Coordinates of C-alpha atoms and ligand atoms in Angstrom, one line a residue:
Chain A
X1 CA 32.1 16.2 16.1
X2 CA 31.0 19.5 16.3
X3 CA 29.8 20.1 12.8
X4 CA 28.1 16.5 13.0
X5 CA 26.0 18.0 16.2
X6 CA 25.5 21.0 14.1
X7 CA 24.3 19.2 11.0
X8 CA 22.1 16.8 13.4
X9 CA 20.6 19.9 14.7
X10 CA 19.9 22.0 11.8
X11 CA 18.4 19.2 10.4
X12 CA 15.8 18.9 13.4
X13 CA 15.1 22.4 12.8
X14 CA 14.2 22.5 9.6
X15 CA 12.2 18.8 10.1
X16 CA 10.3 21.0 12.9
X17 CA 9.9 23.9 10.6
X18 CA 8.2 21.3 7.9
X19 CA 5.7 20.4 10.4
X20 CA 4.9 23.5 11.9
X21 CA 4.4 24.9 7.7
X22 CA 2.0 22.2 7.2
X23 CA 0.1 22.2 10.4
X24 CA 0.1 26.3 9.2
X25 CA -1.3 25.7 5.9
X26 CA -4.0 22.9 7.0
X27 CA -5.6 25.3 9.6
X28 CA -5.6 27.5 7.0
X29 CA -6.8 25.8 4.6
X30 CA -9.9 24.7 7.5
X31 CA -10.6 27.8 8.2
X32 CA -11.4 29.4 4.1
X33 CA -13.4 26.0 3.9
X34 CA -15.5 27.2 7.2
X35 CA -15.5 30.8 5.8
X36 CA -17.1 29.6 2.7
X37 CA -20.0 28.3 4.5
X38 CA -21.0 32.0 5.6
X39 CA -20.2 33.4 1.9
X40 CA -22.5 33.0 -1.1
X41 CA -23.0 31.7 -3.8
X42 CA -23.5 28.5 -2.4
X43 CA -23.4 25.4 -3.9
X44 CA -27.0 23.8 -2.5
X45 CA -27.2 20.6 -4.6
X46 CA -23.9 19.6 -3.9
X47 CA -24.1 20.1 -0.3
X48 CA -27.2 17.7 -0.7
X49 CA -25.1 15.5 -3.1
X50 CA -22.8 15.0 -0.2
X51 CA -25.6 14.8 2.5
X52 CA -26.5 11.1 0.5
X53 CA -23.1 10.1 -0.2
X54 CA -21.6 10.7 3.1
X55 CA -24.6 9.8 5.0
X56 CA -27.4 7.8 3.6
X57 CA -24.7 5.5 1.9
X58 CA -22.6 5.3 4.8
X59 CA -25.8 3.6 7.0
X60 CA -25.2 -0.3 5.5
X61 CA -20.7 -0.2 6.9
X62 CA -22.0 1.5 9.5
X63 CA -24.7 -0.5 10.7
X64 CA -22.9 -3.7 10.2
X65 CA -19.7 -2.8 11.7
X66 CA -21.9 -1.9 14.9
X67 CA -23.8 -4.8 15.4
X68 CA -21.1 -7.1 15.5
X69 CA -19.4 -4.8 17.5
X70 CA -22.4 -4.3 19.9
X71 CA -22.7 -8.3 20.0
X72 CA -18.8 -8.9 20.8
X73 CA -18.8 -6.4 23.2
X74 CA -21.5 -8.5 25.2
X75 CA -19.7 -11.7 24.9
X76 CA -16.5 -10.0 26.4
X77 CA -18.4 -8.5 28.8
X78 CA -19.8 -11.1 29.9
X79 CA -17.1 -13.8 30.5
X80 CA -14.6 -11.1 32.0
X81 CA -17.5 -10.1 34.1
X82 CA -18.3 -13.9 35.2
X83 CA -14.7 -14.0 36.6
X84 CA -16.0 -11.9 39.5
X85 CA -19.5 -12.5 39.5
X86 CA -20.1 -9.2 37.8
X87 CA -22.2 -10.7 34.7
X88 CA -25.6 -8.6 34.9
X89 CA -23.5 -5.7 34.3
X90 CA -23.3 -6.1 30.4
X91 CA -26.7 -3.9 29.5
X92 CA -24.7 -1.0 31.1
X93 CA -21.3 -1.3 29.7
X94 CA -22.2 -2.6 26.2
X95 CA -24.8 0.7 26.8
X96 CA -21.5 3.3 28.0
X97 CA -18.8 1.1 25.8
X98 CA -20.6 1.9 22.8
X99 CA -22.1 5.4 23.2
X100 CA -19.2 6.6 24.6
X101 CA -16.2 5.1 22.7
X102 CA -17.0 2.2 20.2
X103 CA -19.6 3.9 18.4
X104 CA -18.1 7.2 17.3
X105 CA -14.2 5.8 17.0
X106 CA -15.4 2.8 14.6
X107 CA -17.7 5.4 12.7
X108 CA -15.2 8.1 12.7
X109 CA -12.8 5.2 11.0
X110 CA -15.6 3.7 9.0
X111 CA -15.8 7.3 7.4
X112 CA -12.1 7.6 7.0
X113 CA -12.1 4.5 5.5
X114 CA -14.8 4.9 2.8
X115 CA -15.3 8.9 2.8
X116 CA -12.0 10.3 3.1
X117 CA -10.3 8.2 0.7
X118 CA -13.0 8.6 -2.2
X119 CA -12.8 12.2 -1.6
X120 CA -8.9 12.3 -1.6
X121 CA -8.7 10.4 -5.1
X122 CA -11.8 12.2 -6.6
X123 CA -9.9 15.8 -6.0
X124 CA -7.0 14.3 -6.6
X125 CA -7.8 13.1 -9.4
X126 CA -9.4 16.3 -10.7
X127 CA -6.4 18.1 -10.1
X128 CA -3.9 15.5 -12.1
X129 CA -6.8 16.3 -15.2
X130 CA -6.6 19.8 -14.9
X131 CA -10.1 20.0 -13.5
X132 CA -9.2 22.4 -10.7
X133 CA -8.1 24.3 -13.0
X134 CA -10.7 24.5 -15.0
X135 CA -13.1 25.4 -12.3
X136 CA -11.1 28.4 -11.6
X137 CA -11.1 29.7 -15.0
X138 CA -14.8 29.3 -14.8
X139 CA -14.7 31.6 -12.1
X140 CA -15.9 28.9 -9.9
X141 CA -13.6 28.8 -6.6
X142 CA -12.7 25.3 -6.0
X143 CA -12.7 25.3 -2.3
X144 CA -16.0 26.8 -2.1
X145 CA -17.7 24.6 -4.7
X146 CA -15.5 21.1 -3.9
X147 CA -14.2 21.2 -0.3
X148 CA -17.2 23.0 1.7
X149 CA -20.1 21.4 0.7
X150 CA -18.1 17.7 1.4
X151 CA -16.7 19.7 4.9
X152 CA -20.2 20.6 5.9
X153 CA -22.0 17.8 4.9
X154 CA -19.9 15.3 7.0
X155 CA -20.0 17.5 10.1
X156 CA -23.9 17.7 9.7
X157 CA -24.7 14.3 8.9
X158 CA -21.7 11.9 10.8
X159 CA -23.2 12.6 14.1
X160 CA -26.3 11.1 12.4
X161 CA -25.3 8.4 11.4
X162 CA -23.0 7.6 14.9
X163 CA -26.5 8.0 16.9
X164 CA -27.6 4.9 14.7
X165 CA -24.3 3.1 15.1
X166 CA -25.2 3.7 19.0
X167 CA -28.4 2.2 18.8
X168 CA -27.4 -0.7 16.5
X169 CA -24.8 -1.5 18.3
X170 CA -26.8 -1.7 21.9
X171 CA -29.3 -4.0 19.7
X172 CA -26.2 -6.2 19.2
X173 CA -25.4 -6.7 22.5
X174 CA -29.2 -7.0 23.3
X175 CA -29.8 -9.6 20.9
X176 CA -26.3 -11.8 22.3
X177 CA -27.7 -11.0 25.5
X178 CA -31.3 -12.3 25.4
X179 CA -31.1 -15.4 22.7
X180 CA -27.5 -16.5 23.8
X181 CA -26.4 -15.5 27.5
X182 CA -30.2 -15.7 29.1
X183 CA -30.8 -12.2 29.5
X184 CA -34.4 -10.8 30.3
X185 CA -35.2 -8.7 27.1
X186 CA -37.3 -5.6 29.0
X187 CA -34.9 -6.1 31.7
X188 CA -32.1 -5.8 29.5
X189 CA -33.9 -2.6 28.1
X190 CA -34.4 -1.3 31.0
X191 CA -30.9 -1.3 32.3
X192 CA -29.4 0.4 29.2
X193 CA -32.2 3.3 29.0
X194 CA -31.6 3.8 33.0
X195 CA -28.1 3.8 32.9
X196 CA -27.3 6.4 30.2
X197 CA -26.9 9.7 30.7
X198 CA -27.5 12.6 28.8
X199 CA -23.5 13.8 28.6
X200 CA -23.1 10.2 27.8
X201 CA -25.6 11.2 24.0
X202 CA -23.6 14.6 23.7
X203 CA -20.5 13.8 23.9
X204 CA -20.8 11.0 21.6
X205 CA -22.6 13.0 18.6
X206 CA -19.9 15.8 19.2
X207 CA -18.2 13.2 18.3
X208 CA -19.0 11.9 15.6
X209 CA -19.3 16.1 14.2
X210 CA -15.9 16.6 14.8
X211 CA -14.7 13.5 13.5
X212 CA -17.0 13.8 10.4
X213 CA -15.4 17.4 9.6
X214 CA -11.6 15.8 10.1
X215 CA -12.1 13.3 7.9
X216 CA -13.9 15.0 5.2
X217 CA -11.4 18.1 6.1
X218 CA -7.9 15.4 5.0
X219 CA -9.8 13.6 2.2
X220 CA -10.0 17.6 0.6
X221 CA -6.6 18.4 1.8
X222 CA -4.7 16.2 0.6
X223 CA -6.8 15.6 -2.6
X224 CA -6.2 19.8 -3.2
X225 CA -2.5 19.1 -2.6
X226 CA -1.7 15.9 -4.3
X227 CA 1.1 15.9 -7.2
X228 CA 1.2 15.0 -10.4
X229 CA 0.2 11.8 -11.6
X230 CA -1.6 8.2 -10.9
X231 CA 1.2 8.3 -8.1
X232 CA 0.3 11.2 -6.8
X233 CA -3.3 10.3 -6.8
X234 CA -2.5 7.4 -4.2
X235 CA -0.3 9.5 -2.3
X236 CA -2.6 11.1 -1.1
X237 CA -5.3 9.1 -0.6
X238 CA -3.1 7.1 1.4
X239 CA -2.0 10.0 3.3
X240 CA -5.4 11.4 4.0
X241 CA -7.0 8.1 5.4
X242 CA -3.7 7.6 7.4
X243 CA -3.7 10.8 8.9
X244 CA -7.6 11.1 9.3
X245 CA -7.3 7.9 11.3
X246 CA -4.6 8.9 13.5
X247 CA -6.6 12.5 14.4
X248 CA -9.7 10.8 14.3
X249 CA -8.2 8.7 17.2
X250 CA -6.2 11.6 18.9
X251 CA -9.3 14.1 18.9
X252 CA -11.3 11.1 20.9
X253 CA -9.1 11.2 23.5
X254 CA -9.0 14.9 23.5
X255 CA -13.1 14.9 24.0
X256 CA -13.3 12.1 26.3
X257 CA -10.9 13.6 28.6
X258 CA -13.4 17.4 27.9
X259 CA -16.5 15.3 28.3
X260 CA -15.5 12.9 31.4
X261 CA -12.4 13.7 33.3
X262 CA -13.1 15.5 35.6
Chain B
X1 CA -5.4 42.9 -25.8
X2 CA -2.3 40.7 -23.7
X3 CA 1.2 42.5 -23.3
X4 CA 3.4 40.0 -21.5
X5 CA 7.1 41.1 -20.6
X6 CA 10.0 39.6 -19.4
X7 CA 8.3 36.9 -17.6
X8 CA 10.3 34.4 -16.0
X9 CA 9.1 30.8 -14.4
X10 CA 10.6 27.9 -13.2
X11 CA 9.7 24.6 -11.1
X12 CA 12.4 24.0 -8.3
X13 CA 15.7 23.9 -10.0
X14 CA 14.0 23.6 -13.8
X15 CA 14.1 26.7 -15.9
X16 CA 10.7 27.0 -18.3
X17 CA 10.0 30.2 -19.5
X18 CA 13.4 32.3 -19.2
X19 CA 12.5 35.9 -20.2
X20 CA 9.1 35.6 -22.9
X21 CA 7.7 38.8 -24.0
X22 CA 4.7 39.0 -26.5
X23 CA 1.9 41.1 -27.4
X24 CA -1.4 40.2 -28.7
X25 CA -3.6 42.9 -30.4
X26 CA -7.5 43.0 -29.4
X27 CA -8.7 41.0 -32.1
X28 CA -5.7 39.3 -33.3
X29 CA -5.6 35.7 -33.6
X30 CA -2.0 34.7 -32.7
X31 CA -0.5 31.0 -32.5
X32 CA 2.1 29.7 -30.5
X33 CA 4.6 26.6 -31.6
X34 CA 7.6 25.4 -30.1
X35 CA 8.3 22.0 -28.9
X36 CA 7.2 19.4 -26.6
X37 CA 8.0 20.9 -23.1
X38 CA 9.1 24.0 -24.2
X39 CA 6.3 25.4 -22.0
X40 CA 3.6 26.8 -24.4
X41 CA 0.7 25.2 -21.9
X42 CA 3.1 26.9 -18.5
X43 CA 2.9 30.3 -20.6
X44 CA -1.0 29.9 -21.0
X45 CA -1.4 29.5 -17.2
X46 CA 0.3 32.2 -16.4
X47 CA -1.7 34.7 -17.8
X48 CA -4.6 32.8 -16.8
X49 CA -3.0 33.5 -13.2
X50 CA -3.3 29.6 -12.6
X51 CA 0.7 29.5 -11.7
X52 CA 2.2 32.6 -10.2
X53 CA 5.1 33.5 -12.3
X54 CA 8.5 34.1 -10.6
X55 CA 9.4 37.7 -12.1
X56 CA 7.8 39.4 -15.2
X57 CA 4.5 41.5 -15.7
X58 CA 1.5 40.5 -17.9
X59 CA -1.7 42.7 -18.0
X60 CA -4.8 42.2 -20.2
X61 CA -6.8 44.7 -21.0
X62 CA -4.1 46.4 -18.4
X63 CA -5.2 44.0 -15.9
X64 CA -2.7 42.0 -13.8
X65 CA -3.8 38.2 -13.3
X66 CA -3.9 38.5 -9.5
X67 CA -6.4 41.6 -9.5
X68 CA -8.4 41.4 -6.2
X69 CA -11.3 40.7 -8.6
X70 CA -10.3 37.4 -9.9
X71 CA -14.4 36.6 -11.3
X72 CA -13.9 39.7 -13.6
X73 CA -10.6 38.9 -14.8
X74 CA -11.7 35.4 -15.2
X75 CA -15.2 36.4 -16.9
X76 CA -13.3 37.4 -20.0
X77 CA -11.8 33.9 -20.8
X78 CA -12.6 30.9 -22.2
X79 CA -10.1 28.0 -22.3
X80 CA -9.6 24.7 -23.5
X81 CA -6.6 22.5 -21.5
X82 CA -4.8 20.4 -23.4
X83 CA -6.4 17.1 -21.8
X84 CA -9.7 18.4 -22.4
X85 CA -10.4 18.7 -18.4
X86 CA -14.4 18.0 -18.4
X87 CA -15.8 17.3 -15.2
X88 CA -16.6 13.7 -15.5
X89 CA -19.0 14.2 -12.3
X90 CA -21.3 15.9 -14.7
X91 CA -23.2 15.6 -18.1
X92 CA -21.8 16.6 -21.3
X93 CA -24.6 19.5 -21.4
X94 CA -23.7 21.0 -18.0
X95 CA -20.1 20.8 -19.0
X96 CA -20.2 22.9 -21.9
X97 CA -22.5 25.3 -20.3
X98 CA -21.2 24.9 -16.8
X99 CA -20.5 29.2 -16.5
X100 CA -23.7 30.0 -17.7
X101 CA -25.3 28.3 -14.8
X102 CA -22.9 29.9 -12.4
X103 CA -23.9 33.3 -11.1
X104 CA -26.0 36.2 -10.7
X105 CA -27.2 35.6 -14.3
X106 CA -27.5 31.9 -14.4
X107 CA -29.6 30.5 -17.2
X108 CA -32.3 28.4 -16.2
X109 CA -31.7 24.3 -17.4
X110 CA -34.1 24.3 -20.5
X111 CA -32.1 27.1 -22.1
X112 CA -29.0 26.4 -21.1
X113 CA -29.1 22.6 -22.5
X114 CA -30.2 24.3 -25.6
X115 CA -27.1 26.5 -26.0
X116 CA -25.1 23.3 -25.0
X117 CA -26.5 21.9 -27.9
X118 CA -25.5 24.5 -29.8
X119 CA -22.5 24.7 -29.2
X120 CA -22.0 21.1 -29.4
X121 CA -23.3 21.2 -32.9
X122 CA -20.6 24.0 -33.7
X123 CA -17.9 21.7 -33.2
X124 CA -19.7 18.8 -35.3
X125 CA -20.9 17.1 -32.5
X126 CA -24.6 15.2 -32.5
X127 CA -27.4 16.8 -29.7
X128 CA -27.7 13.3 -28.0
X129 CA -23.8 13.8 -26.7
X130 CA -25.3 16.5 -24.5
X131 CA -26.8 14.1 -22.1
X132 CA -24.0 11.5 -22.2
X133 CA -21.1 11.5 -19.6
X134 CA -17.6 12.4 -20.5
X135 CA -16.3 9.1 -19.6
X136 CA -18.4 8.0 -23.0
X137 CA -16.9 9.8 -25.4
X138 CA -13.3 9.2 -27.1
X139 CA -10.2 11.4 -26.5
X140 CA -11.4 13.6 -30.0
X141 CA -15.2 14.2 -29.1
X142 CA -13.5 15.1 -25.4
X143 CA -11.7 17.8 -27.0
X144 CA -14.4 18.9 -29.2
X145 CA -16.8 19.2 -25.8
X146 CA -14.1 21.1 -24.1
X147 CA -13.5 23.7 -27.4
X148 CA -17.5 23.5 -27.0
X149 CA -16.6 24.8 -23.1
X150 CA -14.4 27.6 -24.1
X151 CA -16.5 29.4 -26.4
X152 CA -20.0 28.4 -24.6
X153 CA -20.3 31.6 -22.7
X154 CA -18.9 34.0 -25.8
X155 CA -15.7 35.0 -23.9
X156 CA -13.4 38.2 -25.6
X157 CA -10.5 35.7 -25.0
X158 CA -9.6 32.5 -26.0
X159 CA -7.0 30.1 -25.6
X160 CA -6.6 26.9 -27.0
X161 CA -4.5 24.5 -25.8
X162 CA -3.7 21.9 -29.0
X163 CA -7.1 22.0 -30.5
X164 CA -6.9 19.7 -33.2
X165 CA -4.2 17.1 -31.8
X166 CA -6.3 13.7 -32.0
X167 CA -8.7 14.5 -34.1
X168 CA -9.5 13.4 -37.8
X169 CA -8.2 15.6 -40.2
X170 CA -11.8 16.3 -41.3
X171 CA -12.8 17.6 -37.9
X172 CA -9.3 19.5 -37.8
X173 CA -10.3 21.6 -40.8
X174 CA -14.0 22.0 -39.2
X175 CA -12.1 23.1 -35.8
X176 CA -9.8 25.4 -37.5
X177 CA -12.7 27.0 -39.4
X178 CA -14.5 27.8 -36.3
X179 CA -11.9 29.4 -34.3
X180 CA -11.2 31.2 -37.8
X181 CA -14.7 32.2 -37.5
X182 CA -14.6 33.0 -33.3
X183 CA -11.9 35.9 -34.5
X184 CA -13.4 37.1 -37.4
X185 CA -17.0 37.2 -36.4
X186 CA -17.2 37.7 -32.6
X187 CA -13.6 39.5 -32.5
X188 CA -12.0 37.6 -30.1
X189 CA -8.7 37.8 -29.2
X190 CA -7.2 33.8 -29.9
X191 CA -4.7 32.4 -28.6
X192 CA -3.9 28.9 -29.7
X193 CA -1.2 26.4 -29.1
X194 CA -0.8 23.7 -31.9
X195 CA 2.1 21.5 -33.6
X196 CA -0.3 21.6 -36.2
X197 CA 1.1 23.2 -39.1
X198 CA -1.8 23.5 -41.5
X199 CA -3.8 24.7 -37.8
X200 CA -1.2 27.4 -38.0
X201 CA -2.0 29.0 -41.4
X202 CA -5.5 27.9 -41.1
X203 CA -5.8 30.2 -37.5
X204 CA -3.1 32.4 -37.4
X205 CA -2.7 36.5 -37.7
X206 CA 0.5 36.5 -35.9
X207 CA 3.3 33.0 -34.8
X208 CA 5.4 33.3 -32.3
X209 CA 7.7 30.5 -31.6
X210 CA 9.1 29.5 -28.2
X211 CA 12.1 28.0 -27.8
X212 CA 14.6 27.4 -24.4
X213 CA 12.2 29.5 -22.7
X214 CA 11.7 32.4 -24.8
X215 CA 10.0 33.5 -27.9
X216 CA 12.5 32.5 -30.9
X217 CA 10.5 34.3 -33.8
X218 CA 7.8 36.4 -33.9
X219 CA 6.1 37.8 -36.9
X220 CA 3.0 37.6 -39.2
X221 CA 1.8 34.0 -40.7
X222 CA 2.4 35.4 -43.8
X223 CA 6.6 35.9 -42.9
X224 CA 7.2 32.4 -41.5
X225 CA 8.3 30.7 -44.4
X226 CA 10.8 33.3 -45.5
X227 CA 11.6 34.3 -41.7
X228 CA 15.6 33.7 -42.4
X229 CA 15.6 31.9 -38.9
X230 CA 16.8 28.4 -38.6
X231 CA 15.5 27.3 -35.3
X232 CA 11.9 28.0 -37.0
X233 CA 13.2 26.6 -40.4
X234 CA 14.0 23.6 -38.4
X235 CA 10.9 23.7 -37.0
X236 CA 8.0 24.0 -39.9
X237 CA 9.5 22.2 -42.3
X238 CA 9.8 19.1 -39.3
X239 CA 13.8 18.6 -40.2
X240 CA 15.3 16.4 -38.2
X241 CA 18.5 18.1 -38.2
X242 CA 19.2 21.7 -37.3
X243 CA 20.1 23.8 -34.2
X244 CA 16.9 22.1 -32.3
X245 CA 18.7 19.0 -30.6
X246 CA 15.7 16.6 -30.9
X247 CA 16.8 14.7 -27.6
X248 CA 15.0 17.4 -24.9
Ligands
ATP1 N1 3.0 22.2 -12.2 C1 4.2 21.8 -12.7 N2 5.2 21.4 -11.8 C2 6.4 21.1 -12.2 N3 6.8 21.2 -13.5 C3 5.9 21.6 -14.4 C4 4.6 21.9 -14.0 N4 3.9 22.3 -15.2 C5 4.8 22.2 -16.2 N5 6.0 21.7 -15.7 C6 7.2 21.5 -16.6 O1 7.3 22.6 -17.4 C7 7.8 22.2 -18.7 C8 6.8 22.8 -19.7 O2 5.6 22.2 -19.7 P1 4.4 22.6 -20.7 O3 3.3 21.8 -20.3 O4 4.2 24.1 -20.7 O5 5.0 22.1 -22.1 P2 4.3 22.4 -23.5 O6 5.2 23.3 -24.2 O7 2.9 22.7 -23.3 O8 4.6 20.9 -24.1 P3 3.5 20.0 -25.0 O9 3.6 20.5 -26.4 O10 4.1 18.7 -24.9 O11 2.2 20.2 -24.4 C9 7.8 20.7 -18.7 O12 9.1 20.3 -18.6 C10 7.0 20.3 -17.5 O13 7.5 19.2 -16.9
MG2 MG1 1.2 21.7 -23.5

């Protein structure tokens, strides 16, 4: 009885220990990617590499995801609102719904999705082929020339590309609103530009910042760490888009509780 | 010049290199056989400082692998993996000259796709390569592009990872001349890793063999055939049967 406690409990410990080494070794590994930002040389046309591939070819999930978003949110609105003759209120909660929430989770997962994996399997990959190694041995430091640019890149241009998702997905619910549910369009306007406030824009592009820098941050984690082989490839591209989602989700309600709780 | 002593390295309960000690003259061109998994490519990393070894010293040029100034250490290298290792993001012609474009010295791209194309056509490969990607070419031209690699930047050190293994024998006499010609001309030190036996007398000053995790024979090329030693008996003459156990 006693040993089995004793076996239960050292087995707890060194289950905690695990989690506190790798939580260790990611904030480490965060902060030499930050440091490399302030440290030459730099790496200039892969930072701009990233700034397309992150951003510019992001836009078409992005803006798709948001309008039908934007344009469901309406519909809901509107029949839960009808229940209690609350209906005119969907221009100001498809407006808060989406800047607040909608917009920068569903990008944040959006990137997760199509960002952090491809990163996770392109490193990955690179280590499996020795790549990694060959950068180092051309005195090229891998972090600095792989995982900044990509870290920087998505922190720079994800709040970008969540301040379209915002505005796509208001012209969802504004289209529902004025073809299908007999909305007033410069009313409809109107409403949404009056009722937003200016917290309401920040918090949602610090957002999207800090979920473009997790996700970009676990696609080059995992990538840097994956083992050897095809297997280990998918390992961790599974692992970095799993976890990236989970954070992506826990950091939201870290920042909506900063930005509005009080 | 690489003085490597006692160095021991294993992965989790898996003993590879058990106690290896070797020395390489400035200059010297020396070749390293043993078989499959022995760890020949583990040793290579090691002094490369790409794996950390467990106990053991190596200096080159009396410089330990982990100096704080990795770039220097690293500057005096060139290396070809054994898979070749391009970076398929890039063209073949920023591949091979991918250090000279790094740096405080970096070439500009006109003359650093001409020296890629130099050293493209040193290893019998055409100038219209340099602007393919390495996804195009086949597993030999790989290799070729990433020997191209290793000597692009005229490095004091070389290693070569199984040079010749997929390639013509043509090309494998064209390869071995030109790391023949890397040590005699420039003076670089070589070291190369082959199971190529003709590579070996082609390339090789000095042999050693490695086998259960340290260095079985040692000696000059010459000396090999009448080294006395069965395990490298066993091994140069490809008998099946001997003190090697061929199930490893
Ligand atoms: N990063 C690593 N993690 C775990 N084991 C490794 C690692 N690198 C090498 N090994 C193991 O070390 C042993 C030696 O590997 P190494 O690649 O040096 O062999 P080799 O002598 O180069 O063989 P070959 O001639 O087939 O290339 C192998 O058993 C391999 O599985
Ligand atoms: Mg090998």
């Amino acid at each position: 009885m006693i040993q089995a406690t004793q076996r239960i409990l050292s087995r707890i410990g060194r289950a905690t220990l695990a989690v506190f080494q790798s939580i260790g070794a990611l904030i480490l590994f965060a902060l030499t990617a930050v440091s490399h930002i302030f440290r030459p040389p730099f790496y200039f046309g892969a930072f701009v590499r990233q700034l397309l591939n992150i951003g510019y070819f992001s836009l078409p999930v992005v803006g798709l995801t948001a309008l039908f978003t934007g344009a469901a949110l309406a519909l809901q609105i509107y029949s839960g609102g009808s229940r209690f003759n609350a209906e005119a209120v969907v221009p100001q909660i498809v407006a808060i719904g989406m800047v607040r929430e909608l917009g920068p989770v569903l990008v944040g997962l959006m990137i997760a999705a199509r960002v952090t994996s491809s990163i996770a399997a392109e490193i990955a990959t690179m280590k499996v082929t020795e790549q990694i190694d060959a950068l180092t041995t051309l005195s090229t430091n891998p972090m600095k020339y792989l995982t900044t640019p990509r870290v920087l890149a998505a922190f720079l241009v994800v709040p970008l590309l969540v301040g379209i998702g915002d505005i796509i997905g208001i012209m969802g619910g504004f289209f529902v609103s004025t073809s299908r549910l007999g909305f007033n369009p410069s009313n409809y306007i109107q409403n949404t530009a009056d009722f937003l406030t200016f917290i309401d824009i920040v918090s949602s592009l610090t957002k999207g910042a800090v979920f473009g820098f997790i996700a970009a941050l676990m696609g080059c984690y995992y990538g840097m760490n994956s083992n050897r082989g095809a297997q280990g490839v998918g390992e961790a591209t599974k692992s970095s888009v799993v976890v990236a989602s989970v954070l992506i989700l826990a950091s939201n309600y870290l920042l909506t509780e900063m930005f509005f709780s009080s | 010049m690489i003085t490597i002593k006692d160095l021991h390295k294993s992965f989790g309960p898996k003993t590879v290199l058990n106690g290896v000690n070797m020395h390489i003259a400035a200059g010297h061109s020396m070749v390293i056989i043993g078989g499959s998994g022995t760890g020949k490519s583990v040793l290579l990393k090691n002094i490369l400082g790409l794996i950390t070894p467990d106990s053991g010293s190596i200096e080159v040029n009396g410089i330990d692998p982990n100096t704080r100034n990795r770039d220097a250490f690293l500057d005096m290298f060139g290396m070809l993996f054994q898979g070749g290792a391009l970076f398929d993001s890039l063209p073949i012609w920023q591949n091979v000259s991918f250090r000279l474009l790094q740096g405080k010295h970096k070439l500009s791209n006109s003359e650093a796709h001409e020296i890629a194309v130099e050293k493209l056509r040193r290893v019998g490969l055409r100038p219209e390569v340099a602007d393919q990607y390495p996804g195009e070419l086949s597993g030999g031209m790989q290799k070729r592009v990433g020997l191209a690699r290793a000597i692009a930047a005229e490095p004091e050190i070389i290693f070569f990872d199984e040079p010749t293994t997929g390639l013509d024998p043509i090309m494998s006499g064209v390869i071995n001349e030109l790391i023949r010609e890397i040590v005699v001309e420039m003076g670089a030190t070589a070291m190369t890793i082959t199971h190529d036996m003709s590579s070996v007398r082609a390339i090789a000053d000095e042999v050693a063999m490695l086998h259960e995790g340290v260095v079985q024979w040692t000696g000059k090329v010459g000396d090999m055939d009448n080294s006395g030693d069965p395990y490298l008996d066993q091994f140069i003459n490809a008998r099946p049967d001997g003190p090697i156990e061929a199930i490893r």
